[in-house]
XYZ file of N, CA and C in Angstrom:
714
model
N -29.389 -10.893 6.661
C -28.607 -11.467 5.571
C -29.517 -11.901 4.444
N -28.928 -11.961 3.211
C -29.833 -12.133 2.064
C -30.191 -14.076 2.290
N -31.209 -13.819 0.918
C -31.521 -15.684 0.297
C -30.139 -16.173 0.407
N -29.928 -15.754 -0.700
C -28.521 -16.352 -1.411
C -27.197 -16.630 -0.611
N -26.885 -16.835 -0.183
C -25.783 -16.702 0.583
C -24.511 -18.092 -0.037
N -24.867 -18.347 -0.843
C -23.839 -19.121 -1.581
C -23.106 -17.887 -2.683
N -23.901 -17.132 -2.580
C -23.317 -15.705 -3.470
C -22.313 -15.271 -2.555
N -21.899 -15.241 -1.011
C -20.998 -14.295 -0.583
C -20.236 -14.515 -0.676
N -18.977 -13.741 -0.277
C -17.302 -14.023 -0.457
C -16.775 -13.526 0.477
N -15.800 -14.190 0.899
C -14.886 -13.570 2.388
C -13.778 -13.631 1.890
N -13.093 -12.055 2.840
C -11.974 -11.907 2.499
C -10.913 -12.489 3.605
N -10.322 -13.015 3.340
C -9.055 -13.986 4.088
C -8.480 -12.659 4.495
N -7.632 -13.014 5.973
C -6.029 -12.453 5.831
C -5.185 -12.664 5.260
N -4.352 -11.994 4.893
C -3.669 -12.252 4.149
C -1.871 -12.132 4.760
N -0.800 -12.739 4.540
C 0.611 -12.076 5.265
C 1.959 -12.319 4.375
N 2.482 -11.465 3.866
C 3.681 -11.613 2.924
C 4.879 -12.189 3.810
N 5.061 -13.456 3.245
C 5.723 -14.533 3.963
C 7.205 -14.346 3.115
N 8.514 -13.165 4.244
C 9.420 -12.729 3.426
C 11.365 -12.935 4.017
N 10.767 -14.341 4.764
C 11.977 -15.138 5.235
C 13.043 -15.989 4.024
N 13.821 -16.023 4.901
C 15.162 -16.875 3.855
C 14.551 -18.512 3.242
N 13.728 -18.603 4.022
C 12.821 -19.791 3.218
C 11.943 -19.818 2.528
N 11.138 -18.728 2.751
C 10.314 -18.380 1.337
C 10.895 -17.937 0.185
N 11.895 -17.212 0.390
C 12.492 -16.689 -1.172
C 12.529 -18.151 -2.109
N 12.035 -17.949 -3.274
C 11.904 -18.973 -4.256
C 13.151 -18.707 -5.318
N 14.067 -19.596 -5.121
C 15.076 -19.253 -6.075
C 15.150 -20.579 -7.576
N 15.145 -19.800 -8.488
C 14.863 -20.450 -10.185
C 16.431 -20.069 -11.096
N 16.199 -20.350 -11.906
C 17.179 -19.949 -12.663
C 17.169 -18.415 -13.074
N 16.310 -17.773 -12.995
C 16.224 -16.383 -13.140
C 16.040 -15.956 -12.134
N 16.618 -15.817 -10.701
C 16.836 -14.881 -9.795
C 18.180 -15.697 -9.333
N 18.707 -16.642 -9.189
C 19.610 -17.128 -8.551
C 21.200 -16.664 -8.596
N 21.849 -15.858 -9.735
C 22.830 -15.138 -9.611
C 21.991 -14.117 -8.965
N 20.946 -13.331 -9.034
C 20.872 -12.216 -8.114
C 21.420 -12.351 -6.351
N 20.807 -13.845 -6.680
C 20.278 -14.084 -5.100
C 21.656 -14.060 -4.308
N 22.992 -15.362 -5.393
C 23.780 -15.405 -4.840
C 24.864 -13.775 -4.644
N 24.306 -12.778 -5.030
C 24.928 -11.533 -5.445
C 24.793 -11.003 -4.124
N 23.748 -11.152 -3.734
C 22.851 -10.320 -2.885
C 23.350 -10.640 -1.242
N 23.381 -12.076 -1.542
C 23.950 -12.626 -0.171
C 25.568 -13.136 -0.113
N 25.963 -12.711 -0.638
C 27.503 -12.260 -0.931
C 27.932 -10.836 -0.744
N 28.012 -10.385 0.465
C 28.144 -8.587 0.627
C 30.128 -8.447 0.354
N 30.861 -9.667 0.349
C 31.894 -9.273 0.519
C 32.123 -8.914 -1.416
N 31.157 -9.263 -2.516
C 31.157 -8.946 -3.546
C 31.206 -7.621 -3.917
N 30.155 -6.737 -2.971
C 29.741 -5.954 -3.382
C 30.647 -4.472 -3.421
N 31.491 -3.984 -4.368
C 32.483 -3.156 -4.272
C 31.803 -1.801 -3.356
N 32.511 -1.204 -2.513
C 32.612 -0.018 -2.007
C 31.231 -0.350 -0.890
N 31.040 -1.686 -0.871
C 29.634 -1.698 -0.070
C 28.489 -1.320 -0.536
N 28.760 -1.541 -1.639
C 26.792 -1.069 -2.310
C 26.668 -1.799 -3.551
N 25.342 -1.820 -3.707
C 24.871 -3.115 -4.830
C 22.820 -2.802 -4.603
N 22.637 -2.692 -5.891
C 21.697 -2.194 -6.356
C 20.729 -3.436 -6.807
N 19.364 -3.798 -6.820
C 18.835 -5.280 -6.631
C 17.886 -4.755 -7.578
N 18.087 -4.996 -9.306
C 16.670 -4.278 -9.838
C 15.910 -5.475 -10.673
N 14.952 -5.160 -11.107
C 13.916 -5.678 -11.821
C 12.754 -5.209 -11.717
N 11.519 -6.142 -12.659
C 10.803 -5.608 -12.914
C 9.363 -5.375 -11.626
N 8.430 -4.730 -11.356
C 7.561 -4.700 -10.269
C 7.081 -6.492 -9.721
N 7.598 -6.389 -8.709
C 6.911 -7.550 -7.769
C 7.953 -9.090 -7.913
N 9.088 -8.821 -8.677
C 9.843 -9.432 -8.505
C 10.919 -10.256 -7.679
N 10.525 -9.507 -6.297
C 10.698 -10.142 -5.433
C 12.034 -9.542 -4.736
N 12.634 -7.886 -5.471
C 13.223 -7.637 -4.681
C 13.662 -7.001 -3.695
N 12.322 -6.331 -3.353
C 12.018 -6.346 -1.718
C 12.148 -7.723 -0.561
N 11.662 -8.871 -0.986
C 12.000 -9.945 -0.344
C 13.534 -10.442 -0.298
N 14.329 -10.533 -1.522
C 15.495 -10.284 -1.117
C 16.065 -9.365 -0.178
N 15.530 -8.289 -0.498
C 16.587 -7.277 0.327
C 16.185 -7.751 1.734
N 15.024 -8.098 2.500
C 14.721 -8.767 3.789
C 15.590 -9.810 3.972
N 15.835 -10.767 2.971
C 16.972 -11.977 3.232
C 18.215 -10.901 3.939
N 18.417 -10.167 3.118
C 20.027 -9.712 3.259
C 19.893 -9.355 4.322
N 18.804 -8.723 5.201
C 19.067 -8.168 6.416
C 18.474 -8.712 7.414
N 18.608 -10.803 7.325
C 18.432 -11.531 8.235
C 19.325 -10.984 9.305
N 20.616 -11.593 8.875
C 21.584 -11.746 9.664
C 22.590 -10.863 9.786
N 22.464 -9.537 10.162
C 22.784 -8.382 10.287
C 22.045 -7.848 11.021
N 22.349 -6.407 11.873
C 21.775 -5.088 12.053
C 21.559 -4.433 10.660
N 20.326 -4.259 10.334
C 19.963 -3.471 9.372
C 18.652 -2.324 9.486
N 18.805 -1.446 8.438
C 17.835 -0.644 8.629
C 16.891 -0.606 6.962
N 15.319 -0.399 7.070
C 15.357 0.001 5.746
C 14.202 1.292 5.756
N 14.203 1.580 4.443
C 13.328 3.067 4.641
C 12.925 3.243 2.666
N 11.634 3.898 2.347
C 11.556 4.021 1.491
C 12.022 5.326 1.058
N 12.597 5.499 -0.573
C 13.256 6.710 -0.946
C 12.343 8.106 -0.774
N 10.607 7.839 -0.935
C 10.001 8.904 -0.053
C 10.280 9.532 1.263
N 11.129 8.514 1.792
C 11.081 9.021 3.470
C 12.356 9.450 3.871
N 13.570 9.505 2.698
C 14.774 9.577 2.769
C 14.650 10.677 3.233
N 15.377 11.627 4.229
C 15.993 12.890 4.123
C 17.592 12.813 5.058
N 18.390 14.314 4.951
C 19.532 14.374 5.037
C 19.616 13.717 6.541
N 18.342 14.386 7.525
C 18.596 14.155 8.938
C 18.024 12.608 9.495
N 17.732 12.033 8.242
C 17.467 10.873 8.921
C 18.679 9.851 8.206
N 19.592 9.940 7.488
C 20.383 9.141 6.808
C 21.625 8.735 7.660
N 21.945 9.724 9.111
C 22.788 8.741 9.860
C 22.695 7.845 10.750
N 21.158 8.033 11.097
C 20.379 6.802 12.441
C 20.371 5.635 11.148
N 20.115 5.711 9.840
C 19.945 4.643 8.965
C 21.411 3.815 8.892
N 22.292 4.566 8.393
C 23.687 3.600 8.690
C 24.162 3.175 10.063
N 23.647 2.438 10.072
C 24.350 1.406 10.916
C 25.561 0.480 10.850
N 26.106 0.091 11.677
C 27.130 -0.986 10.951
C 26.465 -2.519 10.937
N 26.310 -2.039 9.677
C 25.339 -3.385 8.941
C 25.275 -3.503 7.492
N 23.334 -3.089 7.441
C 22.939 -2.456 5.993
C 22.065 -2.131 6.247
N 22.528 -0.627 5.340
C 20.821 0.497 5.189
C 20.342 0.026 3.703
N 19.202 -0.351 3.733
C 18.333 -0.982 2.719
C 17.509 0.429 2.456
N 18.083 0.726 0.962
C 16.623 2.214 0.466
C 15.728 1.179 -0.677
N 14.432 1.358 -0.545
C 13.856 0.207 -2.031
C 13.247 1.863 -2.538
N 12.667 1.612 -3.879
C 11.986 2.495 -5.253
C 12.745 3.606 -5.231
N 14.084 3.399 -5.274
C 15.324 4.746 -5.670
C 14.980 4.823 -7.353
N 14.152 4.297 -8.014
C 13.668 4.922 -9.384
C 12.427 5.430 -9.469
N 11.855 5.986 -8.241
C 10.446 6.776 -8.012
C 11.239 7.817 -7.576
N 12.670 8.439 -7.532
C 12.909 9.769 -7.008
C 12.864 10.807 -8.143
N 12.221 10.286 -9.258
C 11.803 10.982 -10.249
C 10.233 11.498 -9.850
N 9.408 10.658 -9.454
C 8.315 10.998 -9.160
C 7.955 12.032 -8.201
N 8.917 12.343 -7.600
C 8.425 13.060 -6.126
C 7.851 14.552 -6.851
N 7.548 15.237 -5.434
C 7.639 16.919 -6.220
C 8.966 17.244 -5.488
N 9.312 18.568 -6.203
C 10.382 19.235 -6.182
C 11.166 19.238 -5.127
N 10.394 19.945 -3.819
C 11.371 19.564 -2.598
C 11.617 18.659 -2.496
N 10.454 17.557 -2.423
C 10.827 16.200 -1.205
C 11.850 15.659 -2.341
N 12.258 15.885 -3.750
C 13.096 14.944 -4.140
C 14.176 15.418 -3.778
N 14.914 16.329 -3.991
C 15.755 17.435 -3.662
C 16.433 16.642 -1.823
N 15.550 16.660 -1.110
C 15.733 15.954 0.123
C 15.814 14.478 0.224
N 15.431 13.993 -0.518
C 15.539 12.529 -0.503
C 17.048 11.875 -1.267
N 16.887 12.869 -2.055
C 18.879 12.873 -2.978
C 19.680 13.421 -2.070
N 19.256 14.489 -1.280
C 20.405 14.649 -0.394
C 20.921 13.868 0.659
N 20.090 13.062 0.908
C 19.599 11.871 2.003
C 20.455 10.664 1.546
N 20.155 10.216 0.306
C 20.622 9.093 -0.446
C 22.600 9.611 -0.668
N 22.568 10.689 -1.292
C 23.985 10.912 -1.419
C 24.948 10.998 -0.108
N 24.100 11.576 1.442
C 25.190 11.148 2.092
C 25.113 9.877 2.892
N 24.369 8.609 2.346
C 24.161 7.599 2.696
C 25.614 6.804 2.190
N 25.561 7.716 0.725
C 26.419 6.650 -0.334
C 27.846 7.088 0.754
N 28.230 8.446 1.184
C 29.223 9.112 1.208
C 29.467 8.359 2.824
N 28.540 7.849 4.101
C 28.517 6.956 4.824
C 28.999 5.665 4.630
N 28.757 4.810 3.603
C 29.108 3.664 2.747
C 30.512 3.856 2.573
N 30.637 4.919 1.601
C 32.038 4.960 1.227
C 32.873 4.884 2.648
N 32.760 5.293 3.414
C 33.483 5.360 4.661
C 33.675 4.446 5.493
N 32.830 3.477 5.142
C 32.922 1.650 5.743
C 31.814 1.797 6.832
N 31.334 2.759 7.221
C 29.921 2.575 8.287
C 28.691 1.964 7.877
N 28.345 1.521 7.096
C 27.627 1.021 6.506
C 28.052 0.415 5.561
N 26.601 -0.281 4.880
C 26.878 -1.069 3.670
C 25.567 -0.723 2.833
N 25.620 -0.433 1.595
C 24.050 0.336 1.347
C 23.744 -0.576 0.383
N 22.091 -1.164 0.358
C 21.608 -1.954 -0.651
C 20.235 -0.968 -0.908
N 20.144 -0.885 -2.088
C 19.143 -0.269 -3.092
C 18.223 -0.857 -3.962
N 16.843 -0.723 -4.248
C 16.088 -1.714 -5.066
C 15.804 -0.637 -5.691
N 15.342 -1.126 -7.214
C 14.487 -0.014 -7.909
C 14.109 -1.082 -9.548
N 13.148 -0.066 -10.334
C 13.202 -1.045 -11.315
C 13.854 -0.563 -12.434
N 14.814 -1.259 -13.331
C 15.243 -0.669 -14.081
C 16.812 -0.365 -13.801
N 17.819 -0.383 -14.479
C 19.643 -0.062 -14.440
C 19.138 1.189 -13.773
N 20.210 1.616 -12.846
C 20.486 3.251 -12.199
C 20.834 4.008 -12.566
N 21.207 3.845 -14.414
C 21.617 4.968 -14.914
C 20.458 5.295 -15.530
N 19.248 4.741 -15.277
C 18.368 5.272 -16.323
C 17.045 6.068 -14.916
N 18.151 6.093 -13.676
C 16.788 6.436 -12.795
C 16.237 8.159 -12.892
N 17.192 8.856 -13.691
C 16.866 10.104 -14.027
C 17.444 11.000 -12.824
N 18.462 11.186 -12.573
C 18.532 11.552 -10.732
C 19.345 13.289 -10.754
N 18.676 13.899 -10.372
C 18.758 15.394 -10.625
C 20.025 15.570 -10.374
N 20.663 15.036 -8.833
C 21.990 15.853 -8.328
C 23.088 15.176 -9.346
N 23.724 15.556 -9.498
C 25.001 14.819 -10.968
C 25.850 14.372 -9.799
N 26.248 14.613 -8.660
C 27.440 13.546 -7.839
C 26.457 12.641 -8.037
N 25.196 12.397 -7.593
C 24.523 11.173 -6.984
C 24.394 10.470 -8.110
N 24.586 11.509 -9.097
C 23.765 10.422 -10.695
C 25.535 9.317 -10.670
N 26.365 10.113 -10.594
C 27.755 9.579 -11.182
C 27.608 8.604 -10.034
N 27.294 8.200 -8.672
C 27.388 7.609 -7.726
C 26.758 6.397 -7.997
N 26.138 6.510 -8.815
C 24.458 4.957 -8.953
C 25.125 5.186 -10.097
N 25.641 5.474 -11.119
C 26.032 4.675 -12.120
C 27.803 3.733 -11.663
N 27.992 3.817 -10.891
C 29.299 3.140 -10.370
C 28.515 1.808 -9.534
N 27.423 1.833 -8.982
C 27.005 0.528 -7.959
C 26.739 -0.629 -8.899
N 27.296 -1.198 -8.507
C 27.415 -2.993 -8.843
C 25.687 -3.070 -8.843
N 25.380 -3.943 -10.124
C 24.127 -4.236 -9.749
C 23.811 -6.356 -9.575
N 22.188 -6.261 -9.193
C 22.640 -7.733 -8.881
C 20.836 -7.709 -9.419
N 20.501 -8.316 -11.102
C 19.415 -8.096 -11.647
C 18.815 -9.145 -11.656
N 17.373 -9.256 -11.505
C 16.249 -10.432 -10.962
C 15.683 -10.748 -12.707
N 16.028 -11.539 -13.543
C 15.785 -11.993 -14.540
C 14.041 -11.854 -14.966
N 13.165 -11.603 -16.187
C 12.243 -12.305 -16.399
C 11.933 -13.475 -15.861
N 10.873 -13.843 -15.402
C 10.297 -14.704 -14.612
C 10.462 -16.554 -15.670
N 10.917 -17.181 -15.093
C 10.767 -18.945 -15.886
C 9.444 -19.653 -15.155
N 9.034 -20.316 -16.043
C 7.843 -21.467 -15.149
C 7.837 -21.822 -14.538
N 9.340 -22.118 -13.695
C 9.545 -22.536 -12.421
C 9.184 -21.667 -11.383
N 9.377 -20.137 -11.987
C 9.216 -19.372 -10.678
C 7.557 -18.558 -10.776
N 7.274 -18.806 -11.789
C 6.070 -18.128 -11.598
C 5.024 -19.132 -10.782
N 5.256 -20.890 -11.415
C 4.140 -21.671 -10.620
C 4.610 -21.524 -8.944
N 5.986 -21.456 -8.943
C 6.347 -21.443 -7.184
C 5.794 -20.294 -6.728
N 5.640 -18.956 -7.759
C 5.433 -17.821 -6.784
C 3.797 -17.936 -6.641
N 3.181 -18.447 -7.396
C 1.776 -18.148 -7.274
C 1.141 -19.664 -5.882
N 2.188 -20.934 -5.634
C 1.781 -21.607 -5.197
C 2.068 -20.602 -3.635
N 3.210 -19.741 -3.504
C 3.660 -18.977 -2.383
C 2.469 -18.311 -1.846
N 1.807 -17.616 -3.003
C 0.785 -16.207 -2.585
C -0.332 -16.851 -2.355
N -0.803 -18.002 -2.987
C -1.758 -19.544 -2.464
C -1.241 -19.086 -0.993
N -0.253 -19.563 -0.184
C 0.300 -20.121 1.172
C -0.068 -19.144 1.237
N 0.052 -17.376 1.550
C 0.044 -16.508 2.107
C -1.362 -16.270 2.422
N -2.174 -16.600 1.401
C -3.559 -16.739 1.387
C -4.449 -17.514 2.068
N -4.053 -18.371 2.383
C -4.544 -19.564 2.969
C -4.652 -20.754 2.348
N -4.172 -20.484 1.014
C -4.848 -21.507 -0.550
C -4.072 -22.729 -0.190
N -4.551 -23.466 -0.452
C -3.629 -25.127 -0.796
C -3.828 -25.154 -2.481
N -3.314 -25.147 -3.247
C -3.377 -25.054 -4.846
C -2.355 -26.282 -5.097
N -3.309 -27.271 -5.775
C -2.131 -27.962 -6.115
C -1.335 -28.242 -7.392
N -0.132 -28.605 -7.078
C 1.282 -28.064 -8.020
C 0.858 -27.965 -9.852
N -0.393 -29.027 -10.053
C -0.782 -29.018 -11.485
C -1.870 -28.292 -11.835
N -2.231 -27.426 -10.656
C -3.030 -26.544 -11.329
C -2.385 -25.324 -10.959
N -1.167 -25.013 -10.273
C -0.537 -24.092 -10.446
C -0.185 -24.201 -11.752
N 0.669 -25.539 -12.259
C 1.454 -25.309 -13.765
C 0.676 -25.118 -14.962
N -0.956 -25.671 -14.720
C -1.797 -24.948 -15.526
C -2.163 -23.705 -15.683
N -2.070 -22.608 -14.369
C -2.505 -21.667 -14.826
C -1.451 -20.655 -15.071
N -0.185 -21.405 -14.922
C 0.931 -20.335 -15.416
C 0.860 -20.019 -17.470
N 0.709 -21.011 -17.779
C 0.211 -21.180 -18.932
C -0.841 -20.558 -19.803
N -1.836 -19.498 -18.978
C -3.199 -19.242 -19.326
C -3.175 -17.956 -18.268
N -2.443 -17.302 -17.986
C -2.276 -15.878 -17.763
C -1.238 -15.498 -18.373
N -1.110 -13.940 -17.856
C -0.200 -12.826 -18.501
C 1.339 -13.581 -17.284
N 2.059 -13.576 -18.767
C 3.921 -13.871 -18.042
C 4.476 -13.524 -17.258
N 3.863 -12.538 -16.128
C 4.369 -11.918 -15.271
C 4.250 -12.001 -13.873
N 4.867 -10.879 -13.026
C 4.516 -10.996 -11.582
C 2.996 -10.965 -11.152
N 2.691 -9.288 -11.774
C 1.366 -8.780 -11.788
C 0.393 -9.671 -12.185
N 0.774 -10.524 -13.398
C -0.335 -11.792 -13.798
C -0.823 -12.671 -12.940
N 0.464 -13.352 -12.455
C 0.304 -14.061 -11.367
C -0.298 -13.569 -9.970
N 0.108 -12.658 -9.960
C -0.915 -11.563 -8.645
C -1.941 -11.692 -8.741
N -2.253 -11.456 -9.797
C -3.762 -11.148 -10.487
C -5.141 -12.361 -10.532
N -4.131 -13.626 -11.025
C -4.601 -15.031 -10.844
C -4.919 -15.263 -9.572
N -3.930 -15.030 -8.343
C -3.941 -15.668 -7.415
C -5.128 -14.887 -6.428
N -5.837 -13.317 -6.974
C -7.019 -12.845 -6.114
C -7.773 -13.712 -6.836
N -7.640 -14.046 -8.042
C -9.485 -14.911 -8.513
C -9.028 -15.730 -8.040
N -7.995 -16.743 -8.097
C -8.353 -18.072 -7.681
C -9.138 -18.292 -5.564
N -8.588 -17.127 -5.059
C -8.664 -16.454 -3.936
C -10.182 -16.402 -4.173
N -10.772 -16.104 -4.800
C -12.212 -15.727 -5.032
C -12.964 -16.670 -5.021
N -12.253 -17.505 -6.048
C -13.416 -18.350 -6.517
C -13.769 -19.024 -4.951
N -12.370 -19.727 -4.616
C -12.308 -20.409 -3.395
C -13.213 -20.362 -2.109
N -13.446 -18.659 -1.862
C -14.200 -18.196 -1.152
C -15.212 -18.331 -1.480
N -15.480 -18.351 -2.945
C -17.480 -18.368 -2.487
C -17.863 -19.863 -2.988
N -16.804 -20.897 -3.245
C -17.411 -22.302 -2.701
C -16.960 -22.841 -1.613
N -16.231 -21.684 -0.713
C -16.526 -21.945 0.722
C -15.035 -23.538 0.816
N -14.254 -23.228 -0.021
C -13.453 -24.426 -0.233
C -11.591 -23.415 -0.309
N -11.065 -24.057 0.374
C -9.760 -23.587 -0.029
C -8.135 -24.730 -0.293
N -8.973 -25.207 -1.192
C -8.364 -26.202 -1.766
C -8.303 -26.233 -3.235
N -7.141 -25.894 -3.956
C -7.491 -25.152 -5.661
C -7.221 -26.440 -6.347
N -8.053 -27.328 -7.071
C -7.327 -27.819 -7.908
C -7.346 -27.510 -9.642
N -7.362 -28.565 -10.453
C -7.326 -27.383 -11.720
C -8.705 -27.379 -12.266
N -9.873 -28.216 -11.765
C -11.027 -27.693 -12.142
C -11.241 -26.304 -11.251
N -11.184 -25.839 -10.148
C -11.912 -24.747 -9.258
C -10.829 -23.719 -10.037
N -9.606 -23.949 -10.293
C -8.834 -22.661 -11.512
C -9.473 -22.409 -12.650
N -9.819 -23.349 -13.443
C -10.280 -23.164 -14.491
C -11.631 -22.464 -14.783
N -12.801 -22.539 -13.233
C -13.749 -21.890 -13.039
C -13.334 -20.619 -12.643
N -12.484 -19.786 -11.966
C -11.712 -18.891 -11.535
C -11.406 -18.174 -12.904
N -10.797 -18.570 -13.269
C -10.280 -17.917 -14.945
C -11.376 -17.643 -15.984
N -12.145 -18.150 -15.846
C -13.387 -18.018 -16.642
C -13.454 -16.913 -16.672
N -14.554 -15.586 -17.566
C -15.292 -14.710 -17.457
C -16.358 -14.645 -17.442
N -17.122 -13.752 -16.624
C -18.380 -13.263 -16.335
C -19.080 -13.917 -17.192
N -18.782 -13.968 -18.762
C -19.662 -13.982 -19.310
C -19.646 -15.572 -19.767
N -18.112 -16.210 -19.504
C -18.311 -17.731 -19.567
C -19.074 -18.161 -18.183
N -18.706 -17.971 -17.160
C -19.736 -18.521 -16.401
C -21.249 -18.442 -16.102
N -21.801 -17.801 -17.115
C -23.196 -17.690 -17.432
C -23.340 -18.385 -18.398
N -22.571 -18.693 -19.111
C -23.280 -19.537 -20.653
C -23.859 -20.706 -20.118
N -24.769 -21.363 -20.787
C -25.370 -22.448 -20.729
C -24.576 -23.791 -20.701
């Protein structure tokens, strides 16, 4: 091992903590939330959970399928022969149904055929289908025209821009997942002094993750943030 060893950094485990008690509900997710966990809302049994990346509604859709038989599967993995072991009488959960633009040619082709007789399962009361993606479903670009006309009929249930409430809760969350103890005023400081978003807050919470590690301390308050946020080149100045 080297001299220095106040230079190293360890990487924690880490575990996405995605129970009915972690979901952080603010004023900008809370009609989603109550949308979401309201299935008798949801017309024809389907309801679509969108927003923007990391918004949390993958963790919703886990709420919804506390207390149920449920299944979930990503729209990569959709195909025709796996879409009736998925309905269950419950909910089949599909998340990134606006990456079925991305695929190549076959696998999308199969993954729409997959998804359309999911919907056509739904319609039939064997299921109940919940969908994440980012962005309204009419804008997911979707080759087959039943399926396009199908996702423009689903009820949607949309996760708002992020408020201060939910960004300091989500970053004090990914702290917990981390191991971090961050406390609440230097969370609300550094919501203030990053980018407005999920990804920002993501982003904060590996440096503050960092810093933590190499003073061997995992306890954030708003001086060890404020060293965290720094750059390279501020923490060299004199």
């Amino acid at each position: 091992m080297g001299a220095d060893t106040a230079q190293l950094t360890f990487s924690f485990p880490t575990r996405s903590a995605l129970g009915r008690e972690d979901f952080i509900v603010t004023p900008s997710n809370a009609m989603a939330a109550d949308t979401v966990l309201t299935p008798a809302s949801w017309p024809s049994g389907r309801l679509a959970i969108i927003g923007p990346a990391g918004a949390g509604k993958t963790h919703l859709a886990h709420v919804a399928m506390a207390d149920t038989p449920a299944t979930l599967t990503t729209v990569d993995e959709l195909t025709p022969e796996s879409a009736p072991a998925l309905a269950v009488p419950g909910l089949a959960v599909v998340e990134d149904v606006d990456r079925l633009a991305d695929l190549a040619k076959g696998r999308r082709e199969r993954a729409e055929d997959g998804l359309f007789h999911l919907f056509n399962l739904a319609a039939s009361g064997r299921t109940r289908l919940l969908l994440t993606g980012r962005g309204a479903p009419v804008r997911w670009r979707i080759a087959t025209p039943d399926l396009a006309s199908r996702l423009q009929s689903v009820t949607i249930a949309e996760i708002a821009p992020p408020d201060d409430a939910l960004l300091a809760a989500l970053l004090l969350k990914i702290g917990r997942d981390r191991g971090l103890d961050i406390v609440p005023n230097a969370a609300a400081w550094v919501v203030h002094r990053v980018e407005r978003s999920f990804a920002g807050i993501a982003d904060a919470a590996g440096k503050l993750d960092a810093e933590a590690s190499l003073r061997k301390r995992r306890r954030v308050t708003q001086a060890l943030a404020a060293q965290a946020l720094r750059g390279p080149s501020d923490k060299n100045a004199p």
